[in-house]
PDB file of C-alpha atoms and ligand atoms in Angstrom:
ATOM      1  CA  MET A   1       0.162   0.065   0.121  1.00  0.00           C
ATOM      2  CA  LEU A   2       2.857   2.316   0.736  1.00  0.00           C
ATOM      3  CA  THR A   3       4.265   1.298  -2.510  1.00  0.00           C
ATOM      4  CA  LEU A   4       0.983   1.944  -4.488  1.00  0.00           C
ATOM      5  CA  ALA A   5       0.281   5.437  -2.589  1.00  0.00           C
ATOM      6  CA  LYS A   6       3.784   6.759  -3.628  1.00  0.00           C
ATOM      7  CA  GLU A   7       3.609   5.110  -6.980  1.00  0.00           C
ATOM      8  CA  ALA A   8      -0.124   6.844  -7.474  1.00  0.00           C
ATOM      9  CA  SER A   9       1.800  10.314  -6.461  1.00  0.00           C
ATOM     10  CA  GLN A  10       3.706  10.243 -10.156  1.00  0.00           C
ATOM     11  CA  LEU A  11       0.934  10.461 -11.929  1.00  0.00           C
ATOM     12  CA  ALA A  12      -0.549  13.865  -9.962  1.00  0.00           C
ATOM     13  CA  TYR A  13      -1.513  16.634 -12.342  1.00  0.00           C
ATOM     14  CA  VAL A  14       0.047  19.663 -10.037  1.00  0.00           C
ATOM     15  CA  PRO A  15       0.967  22.581 -13.258  1.00  0.00           C
ATOM     16  CA  TYR A  16       0.564  25.101 -10.342  1.00  0.00           C
ATOM     17  CA  SER A  17       1.679  23.483  -7.103  1.00  0.00           C
ATOM     18  CA  LYS A  18       3.934  20.949  -8.233  1.00  0.00           C
ATOM     19  CA  PHE A  19       3.293  19.415  -4.831  1.00  0.00           C
ATOM     20  CA  PRO A  20       2.333  15.836  -5.841  1.00  0.00           C
ATOM     21  CA  VAL A  21      -0.214  13.619  -4.082  1.00  0.00           C
ATOM     22  CA  GLY A  22      -0.544  10.051  -3.439  1.00  0.00           C
ATOM     23  CA  ALA A  23      -3.276   7.688  -2.073  1.00  0.00           C
ATOM     24  CA  ALA A  24      -4.041   3.903  -2.106  1.00  0.00           C
ATOM     25  CA  LEU A  25      -6.934   2.632  -0.438  1.00  0.00           C
ATOM     26  CA  LYS A  26      -8.231  -0.767   0.449  1.00  0.00           C
ATOM     27  CA  THR A  27     -12.009  -1.228   0.580  1.00  0.00           C
ATOM     28  CA  SER A  28     -13.832  -3.578   3.130  1.00  0.00           C
ATOM     29  CA  ASP A  29     -13.556  -6.785   0.296  1.00  0.00           C
ATOM     30  CA  GLY A  30      -9.580  -6.110   0.005  1.00  0.00           C
ATOM     31  CA  THR A  31     -10.062  -4.100  -3.210  1.00  0.00           C
ATOM     32  CA  VAL A  32      -7.373  -1.325  -3.810  1.00  0.00           C
ATOM     33  CA  PHE A  33      -8.109   2.075  -5.134  1.00  0.00           C
ATOM     34  CA  THR A  34      -5.640   4.890  -6.030  1.00  0.00           C
ATOM     35  CA  GLY A  35      -5.521   7.999  -6.454  1.00  0.00           C
ATOM     36  CA  CYS A  36      -3.906  11.571  -7.299  1.00  0.00           C
ATOM     37  CA  ASN A  37      -4.016  15.706  -6.877  1.00  0.00           C
ATOM     38  CA  ILE A  38      -5.878  17.035  -9.915  1.00  0.00           C
ATOM     39  CA  GLU A  39      -5.519  20.688 -10.122  1.00  0.00           C
ATOM     40  CA  ASN A  40      -7.122  23.250 -11.760  1.00  0.00           C
ATOM     41  CA  VAL A  41      -6.242  26.294 -13.517  1.00  0.00           C
ATOM     42  CA  SER A  42      -9.606  27.578 -11.538  1.00  0.00           C
ATOM     43  CA  PHE A  43      -7.650  26.887  -8.418  1.00  0.00           C
ATOM     44  CA  GLY A  44     -10.338  26.223  -6.071  1.00  0.00           C
ATOM     45  CA  LEU A  45     -11.515  22.618  -8.477  1.00  0.00           C
ATOM     46  CA  THR A  46      -8.891  20.606  -7.357  1.00  0.00           C
ATOM     47  CA  ASN A  47      -9.236  17.480  -6.072  1.00  0.00           C
ATOM     48  CA  CYS A  48      -7.226  16.363  -3.570  1.00  0.00           C
ATOM     49  CA  ALA A  49      -5.286  12.536  -3.684  1.00  0.00           C
ATOM     50  CA  GLU A  50      -7.378  10.950  -1.019  1.00  0.00           C
ATOM     51  CA  ARG A  51     -11.044  11.833  -2.366  1.00  0.00           C
ATOM     52  CA  THR A  52      -9.676  10.965  -5.744  1.00  0.00           C
ATOM     53  CA  ALA A  53      -9.065   7.353  -4.653  1.00  0.00           C
ATOM     54  CA  ILE A  54     -12.255   7.632  -2.639  1.00  0.00           C
ATOM     55  CA  PHE A  55     -14.447   8.519  -5.499  1.00  0.00           C
ATOM     56  CA  LYS A  56     -12.720   5.984  -7.888  1.00  0.00           C
ATOM     57  CA  ALA A  57     -13.731   3.298  -5.463  1.00  0.00           C
ATOM     58  CA  VAL A  58     -17.257   4.531  -4.371  1.00  0.00           C
ATOM     59  CA  SER A  59     -17.969   5.530  -8.356  1.00  0.00           C
ATOM     60  CA  GLN A  60     -17.065   1.111  -8.679  1.00  0.00           C
ATOM     61  CA  GLY A  61     -19.125  -0.156  -5.989  1.00  0.00           C
ATOM     62  CA  HIS A  62     -17.099   0.323  -2.909  1.00  0.00           C
ATOM     63  CA  THR A  63     -18.797   1.877  -0.068  1.00  0.00           C
ATOM     64  CA  LYS A  64     -17.287   0.292   2.923  1.00  0.00           C
ATOM     65  CA  LEU A  65     -13.557   1.445   3.069  1.00  0.00           C
ATOM     66  CA  ASP A  66     -10.809   0.149   4.916  1.00  0.00           C
ATOM     67  CA  GLU A  67      -7.787   1.709   5.396  1.00  0.00           C
ATOM     68  CA  ILE A  68      -5.976   4.461   3.195  1.00  0.00           C
ATOM     69  CA  VAL A  69      -2.332   5.555   2.680  1.00  0.00           C
ATOM     70  CA  VAL A  70      -1.369   8.968   1.479  1.00  0.00           C
ATOM     71  CA  TYR A  71       1.681   9.926   0.400  1.00  0.00           C
ATOM     72  CA  GLY A  72       3.275  13.236   0.073  1.00  0.00           C
ATOM     73  CA  GLU A  73       6.404  14.151  -1.212  1.00  0.00           C
ATOM     74  CA  THR A  74       8.067  16.049   1.704  1.00  0.00           C
ATOM     75  CA  GLU A  75      10.284  15.555   4.644  1.00  0.00           C
ATOM     76  CA  GLU A  76       7.637  15.050   7.103  1.00  0.00           C
ATOM     77  CA  PRO A  77       4.290  13.424   6.816  1.00  0.00           C
ATOM     78  CA  ILE A  78       1.377  15.341   4.856  1.00  0.00           C
ATOM     79  CA  SER A  79      -1.628  15.448   7.314  1.00  0.00           C
ATOM     80  CA  PRO A  80      -5.350  15.657   4.994  1.00  0.00           C
ATOM     81  CA  CYS A  81      -7.495  18.815   4.293  1.00  0.00           C
ATOM     82  CA  GLY A  82     -10.625  19.144   6.007  1.00  0.00           C
ATOM     83  CA  ALA A  83     -13.032  17.839   2.642  1.00  0.00           C
ATOM     84  CA  CYS A  84     -10.842  14.852   2.870  1.00  0.00           C
ATOM     85  CA  ARG A  85     -11.508  14.269   6.329  1.00  0.00           C
ATOM     86  CA  GLN A  86     -15.143  14.703   6.270  1.00  0.00           C
ATOM     87  CA  VAL A  87     -15.730  12.366   2.963  1.00  0.00           C
ATOM     88  CA  MET A  88     -13.280   9.953   4.831  1.00  0.00           C
ATOM     89  CA  VAL A  89     -15.352  10.318   7.707  1.00  0.00           C
ATOM     90  CA  GLU A  90     -18.550   9.019   5.391  1.00  0.00           C
ATOM     91  CA  PHE A  91     -17.040   5.939   4.069  1.00  0.00           C
ATOM     92  CA  PHE A  92     -14.681   4.602   6.666  1.00  0.00           C
ATOM     93  CA  GLU A  93     -15.280   3.548  10.128  1.00  0.00           C
ATOM     94  CA  PRO A  94     -14.458   5.468  13.186  1.00  0.00           C
ATOM     95  CA  ASP A  95     -11.293   3.170  14.016  1.00  0.00           C
ATOM     96  CA  SER A  96     -10.062   3.050  10.591  1.00  0.00           C
ATOM     97  CA  LYS A  97      -6.391   3.559  10.149  1.00  0.00           C
ATOM     98  CA  VAL A  98      -4.860   6.390   7.882  1.00  0.00           C
ATOM     99  CA  THR A  99      -1.246   6.148   7.367  1.00  0.00           C
ATOM    100  CA  LEU A 100       0.539   9.453   6.194  1.00  0.00           C
ATOM    101  CA  MET A 101       3.900   8.890   4.448  1.00  0.00           C
ATOM    102  CA  ALA A 102       6.962  11.403   3.760  1.00  0.00           C
ATOM    103  CA  LYS A 103       9.468  10.793   0.838  1.00  0.00           C
ATOM    104  CA  ASN A 104      11.932   9.562   3.337  1.00  0.00           C
ATOM    105  CA  GLY A 105       9.739   6.804   4.311  1.00  0.00           C
ATOM    106  CA  LYS A 106       8.860   7.981   7.844  1.00  0.00           C
ATOM    107  CA  THR A 107       5.039   7.303   8.413  1.00  0.00           C
ATOM    108  CA  VAL A 108       2.391   8.196  11.213  1.00  0.00           C
ATOM    109  CA  GLU A 109      -0.810   6.378  11.755  1.00  0.00           C
ATOM    110  CA  MET A 110      -3.958   8.014  12.720  1.00  0.00           C
ATOM    111  CA  MET A 111      -7.446   6.826  12.664  1.00  0.00           C
ATOM    112  CA  VAL A 112     -10.047   8.397  11.019  1.00  0.00           C
ATOM    113  CA  ARG A 113     -11.849   9.441  14.275  1.00  0.00           C
ATOM    114  CA  GLU A 114      -8.322  11.302  15.739  1.00  0.00           C
ATOM    115  CA  LEU A 115      -8.185  13.291  12.142  1.00  0.00           C
ATOM    116  CA  LEU A 116     -12.401  14.696  12.412  1.00  0.00           C
ATOM    117  CA  PRO A 117     -13.166  14.214  16.053  1.00  0.00           C
ATOM    118  CA  TYR A 118     -16.999  15.136  16.616  1.00  0.00           C
ATOM    119  CA  SER A 119     -17.447  15.098  12.780  1.00  0.00           C
ATOM    120  CA  PHE A 120     -21.142  15.908  11.372  1.00  0.00           C
ATOM    121  CA  ILE A 121     -22.770  12.874  10.808  1.00  0.00           C
ATOM    122  CA  ASP A 122     -26.280  12.414   9.401  1.00  0.00           C
ATOM    123  CA  PHE A 123     -28.523  12.935  12.004  1.00  0.00           C
ATOM    124  CA  THR A 124     -31.754  12.209  10.373  1.00  0.00           C
TER     125      THR A 124
HETATM  126  N1  LIG B 201      -3.303  17.997  -1.370  1.00  0.00           N
HETATM  127  C1  LIG B 201      -3.876  16.698  -1.415  1.00  0.00           C
HETATM  128  O1  LIG B 201      -4.050  15.737  -2.205  1.00  0.00           O
HETATM  129  N2  LIG B 201      -3.849  15.984  -0.503  1.00  0.00           N
HETATM  130  C2  LIG B 201      -3.438  16.360   0.933  1.00  0.00           C
HETATM  131  O2  LIG B 201      -3.875  15.895   2.199  1.00  0.00           O
HETATM  132  C3  LIG B 201      -3.299  17.889   1.103  1.00  0.00           C
HETATM  133  C4  LIG B 201      -3.060  19.053  -0.369  1.00  0.00           C
HETATM  134  C5  LIG B 201      -3.240  18.533  -2.644  1.00  0.00           C
HETATM  135  C6  LIG B 201      -3.933  19.830  -3.323  1.00  0.00           C
HETATM  136  C7  LIG B 201      -3.121  20.828  -4.339  1.00  0.00           C
HETATM  137  O3  LIG B 201      -3.592  20.057  -5.573  1.00  0.00           O
HETATM  138  C8  LIG B 201      -1.701  20.515  -3.527  1.00  0.00           C
HETATM  139  O4  LIG B 201      -1.941  19.526  -2.511  1.00  0.00           O
HETATM  140  C9  LIG B 201      -1.076  21.530  -2.870  1.00  0.00           C
HETATM  141  O5  LIG B 201      -2.090  22.114  -1.807  1.00  0.00           O
END
């Protein structure tokens, strides 16, 4: 999964930030999906690597996700943005593992509920 996340970053479309990110996730049945960040000249339309991987999985019928690795070409592991955290809450379990990985292989492991405590859930 760590290698797949790093490989996915090589496909990042980042002409504006030049900041490639890759993600690899595993669904509850063990299927793996990868994603990269995809930028746009209208900057706000950028899609992060995490959401690319999650939306690929969901669009293929996988709505129960198990774990995700996020790779950044950085000295220290990068941390998912708020939008990605809320999307993670939708499809992962609160205790699902999120591994954040830097270019030197350094990793930090978190749980989804640690990344977004007291998150908005469907109360209806
Ligand atoms: N980015 C991600 O893809 N994932 C993160 O966890 C943090 C930020 C992207 C968005 C943008 O293309 C670039 O990194 C710089 O913010």
